[in-house]
XYZ file of C-alpha atoms in Angstrom:
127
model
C -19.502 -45.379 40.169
C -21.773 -42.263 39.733
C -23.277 -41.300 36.369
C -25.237 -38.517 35.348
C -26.669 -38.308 31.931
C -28.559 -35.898 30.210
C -30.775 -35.584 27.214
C -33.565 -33.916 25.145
C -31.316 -31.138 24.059
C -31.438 -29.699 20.614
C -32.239 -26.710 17.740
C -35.185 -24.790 18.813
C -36.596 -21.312 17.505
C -36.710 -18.388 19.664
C -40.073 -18.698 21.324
C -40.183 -22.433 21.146
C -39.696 -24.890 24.232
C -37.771 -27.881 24.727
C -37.421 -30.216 27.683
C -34.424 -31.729 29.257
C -33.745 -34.584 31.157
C -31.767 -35.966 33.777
C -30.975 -39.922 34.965
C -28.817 -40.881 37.745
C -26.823 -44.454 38.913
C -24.908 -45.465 41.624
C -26.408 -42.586 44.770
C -29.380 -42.672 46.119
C -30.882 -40.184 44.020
C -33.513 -39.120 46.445
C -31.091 -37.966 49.014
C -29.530 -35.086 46.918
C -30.793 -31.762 45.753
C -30.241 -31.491 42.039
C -29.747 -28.698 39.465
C -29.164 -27.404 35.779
C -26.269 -25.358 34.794
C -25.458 -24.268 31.576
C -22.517 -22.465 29.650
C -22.583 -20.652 26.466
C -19.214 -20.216 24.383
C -16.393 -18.015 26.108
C -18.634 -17.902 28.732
C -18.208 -19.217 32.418
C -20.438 -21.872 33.668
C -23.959 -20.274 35.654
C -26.870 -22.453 37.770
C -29.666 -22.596 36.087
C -32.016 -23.939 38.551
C -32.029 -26.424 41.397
C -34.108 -27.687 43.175
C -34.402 -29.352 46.553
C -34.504 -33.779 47.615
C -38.175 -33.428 48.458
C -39.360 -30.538 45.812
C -40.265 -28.320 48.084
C -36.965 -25.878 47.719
C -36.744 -24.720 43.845
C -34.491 -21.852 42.678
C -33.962 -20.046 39.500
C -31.713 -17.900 37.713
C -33.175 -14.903 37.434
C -32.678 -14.664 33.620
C -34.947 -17.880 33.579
C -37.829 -17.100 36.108
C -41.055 -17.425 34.927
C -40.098 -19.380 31.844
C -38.225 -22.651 32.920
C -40.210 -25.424 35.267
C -37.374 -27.467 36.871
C -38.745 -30.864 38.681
C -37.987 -34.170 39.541
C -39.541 -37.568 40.134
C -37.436 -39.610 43.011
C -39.399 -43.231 42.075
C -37.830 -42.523 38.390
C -34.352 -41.311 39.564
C -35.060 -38.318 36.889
C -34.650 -34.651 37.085
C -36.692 -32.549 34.453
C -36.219 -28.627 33.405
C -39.341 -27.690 30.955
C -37.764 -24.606 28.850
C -40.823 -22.100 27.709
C -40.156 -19.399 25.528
C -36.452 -19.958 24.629
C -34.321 -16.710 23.830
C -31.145 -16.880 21.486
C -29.101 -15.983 24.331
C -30.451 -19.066 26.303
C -27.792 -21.205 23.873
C -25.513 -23.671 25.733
C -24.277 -26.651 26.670
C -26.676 -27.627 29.818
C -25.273 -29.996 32.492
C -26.635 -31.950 34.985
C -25.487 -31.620 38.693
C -26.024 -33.354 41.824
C -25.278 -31.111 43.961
C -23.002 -31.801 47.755
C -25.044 -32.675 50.682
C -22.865 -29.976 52.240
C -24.145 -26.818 50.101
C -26.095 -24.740 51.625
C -29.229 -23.150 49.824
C -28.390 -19.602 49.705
C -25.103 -21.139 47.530
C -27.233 -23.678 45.953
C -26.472 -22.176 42.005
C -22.876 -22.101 42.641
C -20.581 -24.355 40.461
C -19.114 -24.842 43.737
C -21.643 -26.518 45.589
C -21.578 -29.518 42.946
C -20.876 -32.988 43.314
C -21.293 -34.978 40.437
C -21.700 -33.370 36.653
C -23.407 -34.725 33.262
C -21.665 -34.437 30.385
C -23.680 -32.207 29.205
C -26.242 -31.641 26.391
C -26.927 -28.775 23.654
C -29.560 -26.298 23.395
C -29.302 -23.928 21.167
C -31.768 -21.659 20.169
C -32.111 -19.825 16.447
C -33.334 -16.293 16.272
């Protein structure tokens, strides 16, 4: 059975950084490109960031580029995404995703290119 958990979420002020984290069971975490999605209240659910099995692919939102770091360490089974200078409207619930074998990388920030989700974990961010 697959699980996905996140943590590190939490109440930040605008400015501020936080740090997430990622752990995976049961796949072989090191064959699967990974991501972050989010989604804010009455909003729909956006990528984040994602990035590829071996690092070398990453991709952000553009509404993130230049301020969150997403990476990964394969040994650990862990994904990270390093949040610098968090904005109000960068409040959500932030999931977790391993994403399909099958997606290609142009889709890769699509909801529909994900396999497995977290269950997600809060960032909010206070003006």
């Amino acid at each position: 059975q697959v699980q996905v958990v996140e943590s590190g979420g939490g109440l930040v002020q605008a400015g501020g950084s936080l740090s997430l984290s990622c752990t995976t069971s049961g796949l072989t975490f090191g064959n699967y490109a990974m991501g972050w999605f989010r989604q804010a209240p009455g909003k729909e659910r956006e990528g984040v960031s994602c990035i590829n099995w071996n690092s070398m692919l990453k991709s952000y939102a553009d509404s993130v580029k230049g301020r969150f770091t997403i990476s990964r360490d394969n040994a650990k089974k862990t994904l990270y995404l390093h949040m610098n200078s968090l904005k109000p409207e960068d409040t959500a619930m932030y999931y977790c995703a391993v994403i399909k074998i099958t997606t290609r990388w142009i889709d890769i920030l699509g909801v529909g290119g994900v396999n497995y989700w977290g269950q997600g974990t809060q960032v909010t961010v206070s003006s």
